């Protein structure tokens, strides 16, 4: 049986349960046994333990080993897991540390143990990173970063072939963490290159979800010694296993995570494995989340609301001079994803500054309307319905049916390249009669000085509604965006996408760069464009966000 945590007897395992894991770091309410050399002049642990209130002496003295010290140190839960920042640093910041310092991370699909193999299948969200990049990813990452003056300054002195673990360790120490911990002595001998972070359901009937971190370990004995020093100073608890140390704020949470992973780990979960296989290459870092299980915990993260469904897998990759975030969403309600039949975006004018295009907006509006209507009534009460009735009486347009007819099944909002006046247009294959009703109502009820709206036929069953009037002519008669190099680099899958977002950053700098200071402009000018596309069918979708450079 594994040894119990310091100063604690091992619990008796239940039927069919694995024995408790070896733990390192003081258990709550317990004191560790004296390490070798304690109480002797020059003993290596003497100073550290004396600082925590442990004093050598007669067995009846307060502070004797096995008894509570006179004034035990306050728990440091707010500082716990600074050690886990090795993993979190890259996971939550796309490899950007401090004032833009970029650390190039890598593919995670190489040989050797993976963090998901050491974390339990009960995880509802997970992210992982590798600090030993493959050659192509590492070179591309540093080349991308060095295009930006601010990042070049931060990377000065960073060896792209060096030890990135030490770079992150030093950054954490500069922020005041890991005091008294020496990298060469306490970290380098055991710390591996892979890290994982998992969000777990609340333990022991609690309401707050738990977080554990998996740190790759190449030497168990060295890891136990190094992590005992870290947890003594920073708080938290770590259990060192064969390939990974599992760390968290509470011993009970860590022990449960280790025991659960021994029975069923995340890598063996059918849904997780399928989602990651569908995603393809992990890139320099990867993440996964079961949105429905996260919502069950009462959490909301950005677009993940209380009624969200599906599972999301995503990876960050470098593709030459381009940074890409690619993702896959599985397990959505059947039929909820519009098929990727392509939008009209490629037929827009070549000098378009920005555009958002989507297919199936009409049906999406009809489907979403009951919930939208319900939420609006709960907030606005009777005023909501009175406003809808008034709108219909004045315009002759019903909600949502006529609005859905107007926006159509192929819809784009475009912004023209102009520094003098806003140029905005709606391009749609919606019903022209309904569009005329809406625009006529707006014109007749307009106020003095309001922008004039122009409606133009753009051919191929498309209508342009724009302001100013001249921009409607430009959009209706222009084309060529889909053939521009900047657009093709930013949105390579545009022909099949059900939604597309595109921003010509280079053109925006030309138009509005004078409003930036010299430093801001210098750090934006290397960028070319931002592109996003999504496509899918039935119950799954794929997406890609790309940031391209010149």
Coordinates of C-alpha atoms in Angstrom, one line a residue:
X1 CA 0.0 0.0 0.0
X2 CA 1.2 3.6 -0.7
X3 CA 2.5 5.6 2.1
X4 CA 0.0 8.1 3.7
X5 CA 0.4 11.8 3.6
X6 CA 2.6 13.4 6.2
X7 CA 1.3 12.9 9.7
X8 CA -1.9 11.0 8.6
X9 CA -3.0 7.4 8.7
X10 CA -4.3 6.0 5.4
X11 CA -8.0 5.6 5.1
X12 CA -9.4 2.1 4.7
X13 CA -10.3 1.8 1.0
X14 CA -13.9 0.8 0.2
X15 CA -14.8 -2.3 -1.8
X16 CA -13.4 -2.1 -5.3
X17 CA -11.6 1.2 -4.6
X18 CA -7.9 1.7 -5.2
X19 CA -5.6 2.5 -2.2
X20 CA -5.0 6.1 -1.3
X21 CA -2.2 7.8 -3.4
X22 CA 1.1 9.0 -1.9
X23 CA 0.8 12.6 -1.1
X24 CA 3.3 15.4 -0.4
X25 CA 2.5 18.5 1.4
X26 CA 1.0 18.8 5.0
X27 CA -2.5 17.4 5.3
X28 CA -4.9 19.9 6.8
X29 CA -4.8 19.7 10.6
X30 CA -1.7 17.5 10.6
X31 CA 2.0 18.2 11.0
X32 CA 4.7 16.4 9.0
X33 CA 7.3 14.1 10.6
X34 CA 10.8 15.7 10.9
X35 CA 12.9 15.4 7.8
X36 CA 16.4 14.0 7.9
X37 CA 18.7 16.5 9.5
X38 CA 16.1 18.4 11.4
X39 CA 17.2 19.8 14.7
X40 CA 20.9 19.4 13.9
X41 CA 23.2 22.2 13.2
X42 CA 23.3 22.7 9.4
X43 CA 20.3 20.3 8.8
X44 CA 18.9 21.2 5.4
X45 CA 15.3 21.7 6.6
X46 CA 16.0 23.5 9.8
X47 CA 15.5 27.0 8.7
X48 CA 12.4 26.4 6.6
X49 CA 10.6 24.5 9.3
X50 CA 11.6 26.9 12.1
X51 CA 10.0 29.8 10.1
X52 CA 6.7 27.9 10.2
X53 CA 6.8 27.6 14.0
X54 CA 8.3 24.2 14.5
X55 CA 11.0 24.2 17.1
X56 CA 13.2 21.2 18.1
X57 CA 13.1 20.3 21.8
X58 CA 11.6 18.2 24.5
X59 CA 8.7 16.0 23.5
X60 CA 6.4 18.1 25.8
X61 CA 7.3 21.4 24.2
X62 CA 4.7 23.2 22.2
X63 CA 5.5 22.8 18.5
X64 CA 6.9 19.3 18.9
X65 CA 6.5 17.1 15.9
X66 CA 3.1 15.4 15.9
X67 CA 1.5 18.3 17.9
X68 CA 0.0 21.5 16.7
X69 CA 2.3 24.5 16.9
X70 CA 1.5 27.3 19.2
X71 CA 0.5 29.7 16.3
X72 CA -0.1 27.7 13.2
X73 CA 0.3 29.6 10.0
X74 CA -2.9 30.7 8.3
X75 CA -4.0 28.7 5.3
X76 CA -2.7 30.1 2.0
X77 CA -5.5 29.0 -0.3
X78 CA -5.4 32.2 -2.2
X79 CA -1.8 31.5 -3.1
X80 CA -2.1 27.8 -3.6
X81 CA -1.3 26.4 -7.1
X82 CA 1.0 29.2 -8.1
X83 CA 3.1 26.1 -8.9
X84 CA 0.4 25.1 -11.3
X85 CA 1.0 28.4 -13.2
X86 CA 3.5 26.4 -15.3
X87 CA 0.5 24.8 -16.9
X88 CA -2.0 27.7 -16.6
X89 CA 0.4 30.3 -18.0
X90 CA 0.2 28.9 -21.5
X91 CA -3.4 27.6 -21.3
X92 CA -5.1 30.9 -20.5
X93 CA -2.8 33.3 -22.2
X94 CA -2.0 31.7 -25.6
X95 CA 1.6 31.6 -24.6
X96 CA 1.8 35.3 -23.9
X97 CA 3.5 36.1 -20.6
X98 CA 3.8 39.6 -19.1
X99 CA 4.0 42.5 -21.5
X100 CA 3.6 40.4 -24.6
X101 CA 6.5 37.9 -24.1
X102 CA 5.5 35.0 -26.3
X103 CA 6.7 31.5 -25.4
X104 CA 6.4 29.1 -28.4
X105 CA 4.5 26.0 -27.3
X106 CA 4.1 22.8 -29.2
X107 CA 2.3 19.8 -30.6
X108 CA 1.1 17.5 -27.8
X109 CA 0.6 14.4 -29.9
X110 CA 4.1 13.0 -29.6
X111 CA 5.1 10.0 -27.6
X112 CA 5.1 9.6 -23.9
X113 CA 2.5 10.1 -21.2
X114 CA -0.2 12.8 -21.6
X115 CA -1.8 14.8 -18.9
X116 CA -5.3 13.5 -19.7
X117 CA -4.1 10.0 -18.8
X118 CA -3.4 11.2 -15.2
X119 CA -6.7 13.2 -14.8
X120 CA -10.1 11.7 -14.1
X121 CA -12.9 11.0 -16.6
X122 CA -15.2 13.1 -14.4
X123 CA -13.4 16.2 -15.7
X124 CA -15.8 18.7 -17.3
X125 CA -13.1 20.9 -18.8
X126 CA -9.5 20.4 -19.6
X127 CA -6.5 22.2 -21.2
X128 CA -2.9 21.0 -21.8
X129 CA 0.4 22.4 -23.1
X130 CA 3.8 21.2 -23.9
X131 CA 7.0 23.3 -23.4
X132 CA 9.2 21.2 -25.7
X133 CA 8.0 22.4 -29.1
X134 CA 8.5 20.5 -32.3
X135 CA 10.9 22.4 -34.6
X136 CA 8.3 23.7 -37.1
X137 CA 5.9 25.0 -34.4
X138 CA 8.7 26.6 -32.4
X139 CA 10.3 28.3 -35.4
X140 CA 6.9 29.6 -36.6
X141 CA 5.9 30.8 -33.2
X142 CA 9.1 32.8 -32.6
X143 CA 9.0 34.2 -36.1
X144 CA 5.4 35.3 -35.6
X145 CA 6.2 36.9 -32.2
X146 CA 9.3 38.8 -33.5
X147 CA 7.2 40.6 -36.1
X148 CA 5.9 42.8 -33.3
X149 CA 8.4 45.3 -31.7
X150 CA 6.8 44.9 -28.3
X151 CA 7.2 41.2 -28.4
X152 CA 10.7 41.4 -29.7
X153 CA 11.7 43.5 -26.7
X154 CA 10.2 40.9 -24.3
X155 CA 11.9 38.1 -26.1
X156 CA 15.3 39.7 -26.1
X157 CA 17.6 37.2 -24.3
X158 CA 15.1 34.3 -24.6
X159 CA 16.7 31.4 -26.4
X160 CA 14.2 29.7 -28.6
X161 CA 16.2 26.5 -28.1
X162 CA 16.5 27.1 -24.4
X163 CA 14.5 25.8 -21.4
X164 CA 11.1 27.5 -21.5
X165 CA 10.3 26.1 -18.1
X166 CA 12.9 28.3 -16.5
X167 CA 11.6 31.3 -18.4
X168 CA 8.1 30.8 -16.8
X169 CA 9.6 30.0 -13.4
X170 CA 11.6 33.2 -13.4
X171 CA 8.5 35.2 -14.5
X172 CA 6.5 33.7 -11.5
X173 CA 9.4 34.6 -9.1
X174 CA 9.4 38.2 -10.4
X175 CA 5.7 38.4 -9.5
X176 CA 6.5 37.4 -5.9
X177 CA 5.8 33.7 -6.0
X178 CA 7.8 30.6 -5.2
X179 CA 10.0 32.4 -2.6
X180 CA 12.8 30.2 -1.4
X181 CA 12.5 27.8 -4.3
X182 CA 15.6 27.3 -6.5
X183 CA 15.1 26.2 -10.1
X184 CA 18.3 24.3 -10.5
X185 CA 17.9 22.5 -7.2
X186 CA 14.2 22.1 -6.6
X187 CA 12.6 22.2 -10.1
X188 CA 14.8 21.2 -13.0
X189 CA 15.7 17.7 -11.7
X190 CA 12.2 16.5 -12.0
X191 CA 9.8 18.8 -13.9
X192 CA 8.8 17.5 -17.3
X193 CA 7.5 19.4 -20.3
X194 CA 3.8 18.6 -20.3
X195 CA 1.1 20.2 -18.1
X196 CA -2.7 19.8 -17.8
X197 CA -5.4 21.6 -16.0
X198 CA -8.8 20.0 -15.2
X199 CA -12.1 21.4 -13.9
X200 CA -13.9 18.8 -11.7
X201 CA -17.3 18.7 -10.2
X202 CA -17.6 19.8 -6.6
X203 CA -16.4 17.2 -4.1
X204 CA -18.1 16.1 -0.8
X205 CA -21.5 17.7 -1.7
X206 CA -20.0 21.2 -2.2
X207 CA -21.3 23.7 -4.7
X208 CA -18.0 25.1 -6.1
X209 CA -16.2 23.1 -8.8
X210 CA -12.6 22.1 -8.1
X211 CA -9.4 22.6 -10.1
X212 CA -6.4 20.3 -10.2
X213 CA -3.2 20.6 -12.2
X214 CA -1.1 17.8 -13.6
X215 CA 2.7 18.5 -13.8
X216 CA 4.8 16.1 -15.7
X217 CA 7.4 14.4 -13.5
X218 CA 10.6 12.6 -14.7
X219 CA 11.8 11.7 -11.3
X220 CA 9.4 10.8 -8.5
X221 CA 11.8 11.2 -5.6
X222 CA 13.1 14.5 -6.8
X223 CA 9.5 15.6 -7.4
X224 CA 8.4 14.7 -3.9
X225 CA 11.3 16.7 -2.4
X226 CA 10.9 19.7 -4.7
X227 CA 7.1 19.9 -4.3
X228 CA 7.2 19.5 -0.5
X229 CA 9.3 22.7 -0.5
X230 CA 6.8 24.4 -2.8
X231 CA 3.7 23.5 -0.9
X232 CA 5.3 24.4 2.4
X233 CA 5.8 27.9 1.1
X234 CA 2.9 28.4 -1.2
X235 CA 0.2 26.2 0.3
X236 CA -1.8 23.5 -1.5
X237 CA -1.2 19.8 -1.8
X238 CA 0.5 17.6 -4.4
X239 CA 0.3 13.8 -4.9
X240 CA 3.3 12.5 -7.0
X241 CA 2.5 9.7 -9.3
X242 CA 4.6 7.8 -11.8
X243 CA 4.5 10.3 -14.6
X244 CA 2.7 13.3 -13.2
X245 CA 2.2 15.2 -9.9
X246 CA -1.4 16.1 -9.3
X247 CA -1.7 19.4 -7.4
X248 CA -4.7 21.3 -5.9
X249 CA -5.7 23.5 -3.0
X250 CA -7.2 20.7 -0.9
X251 CA -5.8 17.2 -0.2
X252 CA -9.2 15.6 -0.3
X253 CA -9.8 17.0 -3.8
X254 CA -6.4 15.8 -5.1
X255 CA -6.7 12.4 -3.5
X256 CA -10.1 11.9 -5.0
X257 CA -8.9 13.0 -8.5
X258 CA -6.0 10.5 -8.3
X259 CA -8.2 7.7 -7.2
X260 CA -10.9 8.5 -9.8
X261 CA -8.2 8.6 -12.5
X262 CA -6.9 5.2 -11.5
X263 CA -10.4 3.8 -12.1
X264 CA -11.2 5.8 -15.3
X265 CA -9.0 8.5 -16.8
X266 CA -10.0 11.3 -19.2
X267 CA -8.0 9.8 -22.1
X268 CA -10.1 6.7 -22.0
X269 CA -13.4 8.6 -22.0
X270 CA -15.2 7.7 -25.3
X271 CA -16.5 11.3 -25.8
X272 CA -13.2 13.0 -25.0
X273 CA -11.2 10.6 -27.3
X274 CA -13.7 11.1 -30.1
X275 CA -13.7 14.8 -29.8
X276 CA -9.9 15.1 -29.8
X277 CA -9.7 12.7 -32.8
X278 CA -12.1 14.8 -34.7
X279 CA -10.2 17.9 -33.9
X280 CA -7.0 16.5 -35.4
X281 CA -3.6 17.9 -34.6
X282 CA -3.4 19.3 -31.1
X283 CA -1.1 22.1 -32.1
X284 CA 1.0 24.0 -29.5
X285 CA -1.8 23.7 -26.9
X286 CA -5.3 22.2 -26.8
X287 CA -8.4 22.3 -24.7
X288 CA -11.7 20.5 -24.2
X289 CA -15.0 21.3 -22.5
X290 CA -18.3 19.6 -22.0
X291 CA -20.6 22.6 -22.1
X292 CA -23.7 20.8 -20.9
X293 CA -21.8 19.5 -17.8
X294 CA -20.3 22.9 -17.1
X295 CA -23.8 24.4 -17.2
X296 CA -25.0 21.8 -14.8
X297 CA -22.4 23.2 -12.3
X298 CA -24.1 26.6 -12.6
X299 CA -21.2 28.1 -14.5
X300 CA -21.3 30.5 -17.4
X301 CA -18.1 31.0 -19.5
X302 CA -18.6 33.5 -22.3
X303 CA -20.9 31.8 -24.8
X304 CA -21.6 28.9 -22.5
X305 CA -24.8 29.7 -20.7
X306 CA -27.1 27.7 -18.4
X307 CA -28.8 25.9 -21.3
X308 CA -25.8 25.2 -23.5
X309 CA -25.2 21.8 -25.0
X310 CA -22.4 20.1 -26.9
X311 CA -18.7 19.5 -26.3
X312 CA -16.0 21.8 -27.6
X313 CA -12.4 20.8 -28.5
X314 CA -9.9 23.5 -29.7
X315 CA -6.2 23.8 -30.5
X316 CA -3.8 26.6 -31.0
X317 CA -1.4 26.2 -33.9
X318 CA 1.1 28.2 -36.0
X319 CA 0.8 27.9 -39.7
X320 CA 3.8 29.7 -41.1
X321 CA 3.2 33.4 -40.4
X322 CA -0.3 32.8 -39.1
X323 CA -1.7 32.1 -35.7
X324 CA -4.7 29.8 -35.8
X325 CA -7.3 28.6 -33.2
X326 CA -9.1 25.6 -34.7
X327 CA -12.0 23.9 -33.0
X328 CA -14.7 21.3 -33.2
X329 CA -18.1 21.2 -31.5
X330 CA -19.8 17.8 -31.1
X331 CA -23.0 16.7 -29.5
X332 CA -25.3 19.6 -30.5
X333 CA -29.0 19.0 -30.8
X334 CA -29.7 17.2 -34.0
X335 CA -30.4 19.6 -36.9
X336 CA -29.3 22.6 -35.0
X337 CA -26.3 23.3 -37.2
X338 CA -26.8 24.9 -40.6
X339 CA -25.1 23.0 -43.4
X340 CA -22.0 24.7 -44.9
X341 CA -23.3 25.8 -48.2
X342 CA -21.2 28.9 -48.5
X343 CA -22.1 32.6 -48.0
X344 CA -22.2 35.5 -50.5
X345 CA -19.1 37.0 -48.8
X346 CA -16.8 36.3 -51.7
X347 CA -18.9 38.3 -54.1
X348 CA -18.5 41.5 -52.1
X349 CA -16.3 44.4 -53.2
X350 CA -12.5 43.7 -52.9
X351 CA -12.0 46.8 -50.8
X352 CA -14.4 45.8 -48.0
X353 CA -13.0 46.7 -44.7
X354 CA -15.0 44.2 -42.6
X355 CA -17.9 41.8 -43.0
X356 CA -19.9 39.3 -41.1
X357 CA -21.9 36.8 -43.2
X358 CA -24.1 34.0 -42.1
X359 CA -26.5 31.4 -43.7
X360 CA -29.8 30.3 -42.2
X361 CA -30.4 33.4 -40.2
X362 CA -34.1 33.4 -41.0
X363 CA -34.7 29.9 -39.6
X364 CA -32.4 30.6 -36.6
X365 CA -34.4 33.6 -35.7
X366 CA -37.7 31.7 -35.9
X367 CA -36.2 28.9 -33.8
X368 CA -34.8 31.2 -31.2
X369 CA -37.7 33.6 -31.0
X370 CA -39.8 31.8 -28.3
X371 CA -36.8 32.0 -25.8
X372 CA -36.0 35.6 -26.8
X373 CA -39.6 36.6 -26.4
X374 CA -39.8 34.9 -23.0
X375 CA -36.6 36.6 -21.7
X376 CA -37.7 40.0 -22.9
X377 CA -41.1 39.7 -21.2
X378 CA -39.4 38.7 -18.0
X379 CA -37.3 41.9 -18.1
X380 CA -39.7 44.4 -19.7
X381 CA -43.0 43.1 -18.7
X382 CA -46.1 44.4 -20.6
X383 CA -44.0 47.1 -22.2
X384 CA -42.4 44.5 -24.4
X385 CA -45.6 43.2 -26.0
X386 CA -46.9 46.8 -26.3
X387 CA -43.8 47.8 -28.2
X388 CA -44.1 44.8 -30.6
X389 CA -47.8 45.6 -31.2
X390 CA -47.0 49.2 -31.9
X391 CA -44.2 48.3 -34.3
X392 CA -46.5 46.0 -36.3
X393 CA -49.3 48.6 -36.4
X394 CA -47.0 51.3 -37.7
X395 CA -45.0 49.2 -40.3
X396 CA -47.2 46.4 -41.2
X397 CA -44.3 44.0 -40.4
X398 CA -44.9 41.1 -38.0
X399 CA -42.3 39.8 -35.6
X400 CA -40.7 37.3 -36.0
X401 CA -42.1 36.0 -39.3
X402 CA -41.7 39.1 -41.5
X403 CA -38.3 40.0 -39.9
X404 CA -37.1 36.5 -40.8
X405 CA -38.3 37.0 -44.4
X406 CA -36.4 40.2 -44.6
X407 CA -33.0 39.0 -43.3
X408 CA -33.3 35.9 -45.5
X409 CA -31.2 32.7 -45.6
X410 CA -28.0 34.4 -46.9
X411 CA -27.1 37.6 -45.0
X412 CA -24.1 39.8 -44.7
X413 CA -23.3 43.0 -42.8
X414 CA -20.5 44.9 -44.4
X415 CA -18.4 48.0 -43.5
X416 CA -16.8 50.0 -46.3
X417 CA -13.3 51.5 -46.3
X418 CA -13.8 55.1 -45.5
X419 CA -12.2 57.5 -42.9
X420 CA -14.7 60.3 -43.6
X421 CA -18.1 58.8 -42.9
X422 CA -19.5 55.4 -41.8
X423 CA -20.3 53.1 -44.7
X424 CA -22.5 50.2 -43.7
X425 CA -24.7 47.8 -45.7
X426 CA -27.0 44.9 -45.2
X427 CA -26.8 42.4 -48.2
X428 CA -29.5 39.7 -48.2
X429 CA -31.5 37.3 -50.3
X430 CA -34.6 38.2 -48.2
X431 CA -38.0 39.1 -49.5
X432 CA -37.8 42.4 -51.3
X433 CA -41.4 43.4 -50.5
X434 CA -40.8 43.0 -46.8
X435 CA -37.5 44.9 -47.0
X436 CA -39.3 47.8 -48.7
X437 CA -41.9 47.9 -46.0
X438 CA -39.2 48.1 -43.3
X439 CA -37.0 50.7 -45.0
X440 CA -40.1 52.8 -46.0
X441 CA -41.2 52.9 -42.3
X442 CA -37.7 53.9 -41.2
X443 CA -37.5 56.7 -43.8
X444 CA -41.0 58.0 -43.0
X445 CA -40.2 58.1 -39.3
X446 CA -36.7 59.5 -39.7
X447 CA -35.5 62.5 -37.8
X448 CA -33.7 65.5 -39.3
X449 CA -30.0 64.7 -40.0
X450 CA -30.5 60.9 -39.8
X451 CA -28.5 58.9 -42.3
X452 CA -30.3 58.3 -45.6
X453 CA -31.0 54.7 -46.4
X454 CA -30.7 53.4 -50.0
X455 CA -32.0 50.1 -51.3
X456 CA -30.5 48.5 -54.5
X457 CA -30.9 45.4 -56.4
X458 CA -27.6 43.5 -56.5
X459 CA -28.6 40.7 -58.8
X460 CA -28.7 36.9 -58.0
X461 CA -31.7 37.6 -55.9
X462 CA -29.7 39.9 -53.6
X463 CA -30.8 43.2 -52.1
X464 CA -28.5 45.9 -50.7
X465 CA -29.7 48.2 -47.9
X466 CA -27.0 50.8 -47.2
X467 CA -26.0 54.2 -45.9
X468 CA -24.9 56.4 -47.4
X469 CA -26.7 56.0 -50.7
X470 CA -23.5 55.8 -52.7
X471 CA -22.3 52.8 -50.7
X472 CA -25.3 50.8 -51.9
X473 CA -24.1 51.3 -55.5
X474 CA -20.6 50.2 -54.5
X475 CA -21.8 47.0 -52.9
X476 CA -24.3 46.2 -55.6
X477 CA -21.8 46.7 -58.4
X478 CA -18.6 45.5 -56.7
X479 CA -17.0 42.1 -56.4
X480 CA -13.6 40.4 -55.9
X481 CA -13.2 40.1 -52.1
X482 CA -13.0 36.3 -52.4
X483 CA -10.1 36.6 -54.8
X484 CA -7.9 38.8 -52.6
X485 CA -4.9 37.2 -51.1
X486 CA -5.5 38.8 -47.7
X487 CA -9.0 37.3 -47.6
X488 CA -8.0 33.9 -48.8
X489 CA -5.2 33.7 -46.2
X490 CA -7.5 34.7 -43.3
X491 CA -10.6 32.6 -44.4
X492 CA -9.3 29.7 -46.5
X493 CA -12.5 27.7 -46.0
X494 CA -14.9 30.5 -47.0
X495 CA -16.5 28.7 -49.9
X496 CA -18.0 26.0 -47.6
X497 CA -18.6 28.0 -44.5
X498 CA -22.0 28.7 -43.0
X499 CA -20.7 31.9 -41.3
X500 CA -17.7 34.1 -42.0
X501 CA -16.1 37.1 -40.2
X502 CA -13.4 39.1 -41.9
X503 CA -11.5 42.3 -40.9
X504 CA -8.8 43.8 -43.1
X505 CA -6.5 45.0 -40.4
X506 CA -3.9 46.4 -42.8
X507 CA -6.5 48.6 -44.5
X508 CA -7.9 49.8 -41.1
X509 CA -4.4 50.9 -40.1
X510 CA -4.1 52.9 -43.3
X511 CA -7.4 54.6 -42.6
X512 CA -7.2 55.2 -38.9
X513 CA -3.5 54.7 -38.0
X514 CA -3.0 58.4 -37.4
X515 CA -5.2 58.1 -34.3
X516 CA -2.6 55.7 -32.8
X517 CA 0.6 56.6 -31.1
X518 CA 3.9 55.5 -32.6
X519 CA 4.2 52.4 -30.4
X520 CA 0.7 51.2 -30.9
X521 CA 0.9 51.6 -34.7
X522 CA 4.3 49.8 -34.8
X523 CA 2.8 46.8 -33.0
X524 CA -0.3 46.6 -35.2
X525 CA 1.2 47.3 -38.6
X526 CA 2.7 43.7 -39.0
X527 CA -0.9 42.3 -39.0
X528 CA -2.7 41.7 -42.2
X529 CA -6.2 40.4 -41.4
X530 CA -8.4 38.6 -39.0
X531 CA -10.7 35.8 -40.3
X532 CA -13.2 33.4 -38.8
X533 CA -15.2 30.7 -40.4
X534 CA -17.6 28.0 -39.2
X535 CA -19.2 25.1 -41.1
X536 CA -21.0 22.0 -40.1
X537 CA -24.1 19.9 -40.3
X538 CA -26.6 18.1 -38.2
X539 CA -25.1 17.9 -34.7
X540 CA -21.5 19.1 -35.1
X541 CA -19.5 22.1 -36.4
X542 CA -15.9 23.1 -37.1
X543 CA -14.5 26.6 -36.8
X544 CA -11.2 28.4 -37.3
X545 CA -10.0 31.8 -36.2
X546 CA -6.9 33.0 -38.0
X547 CA -4.7 36.1 -37.4
X548 CA -2.4 36.6 -40.4
X549 CA 0.7 38.8 -40.8
X550 CA 2.3 40.5 -43.7

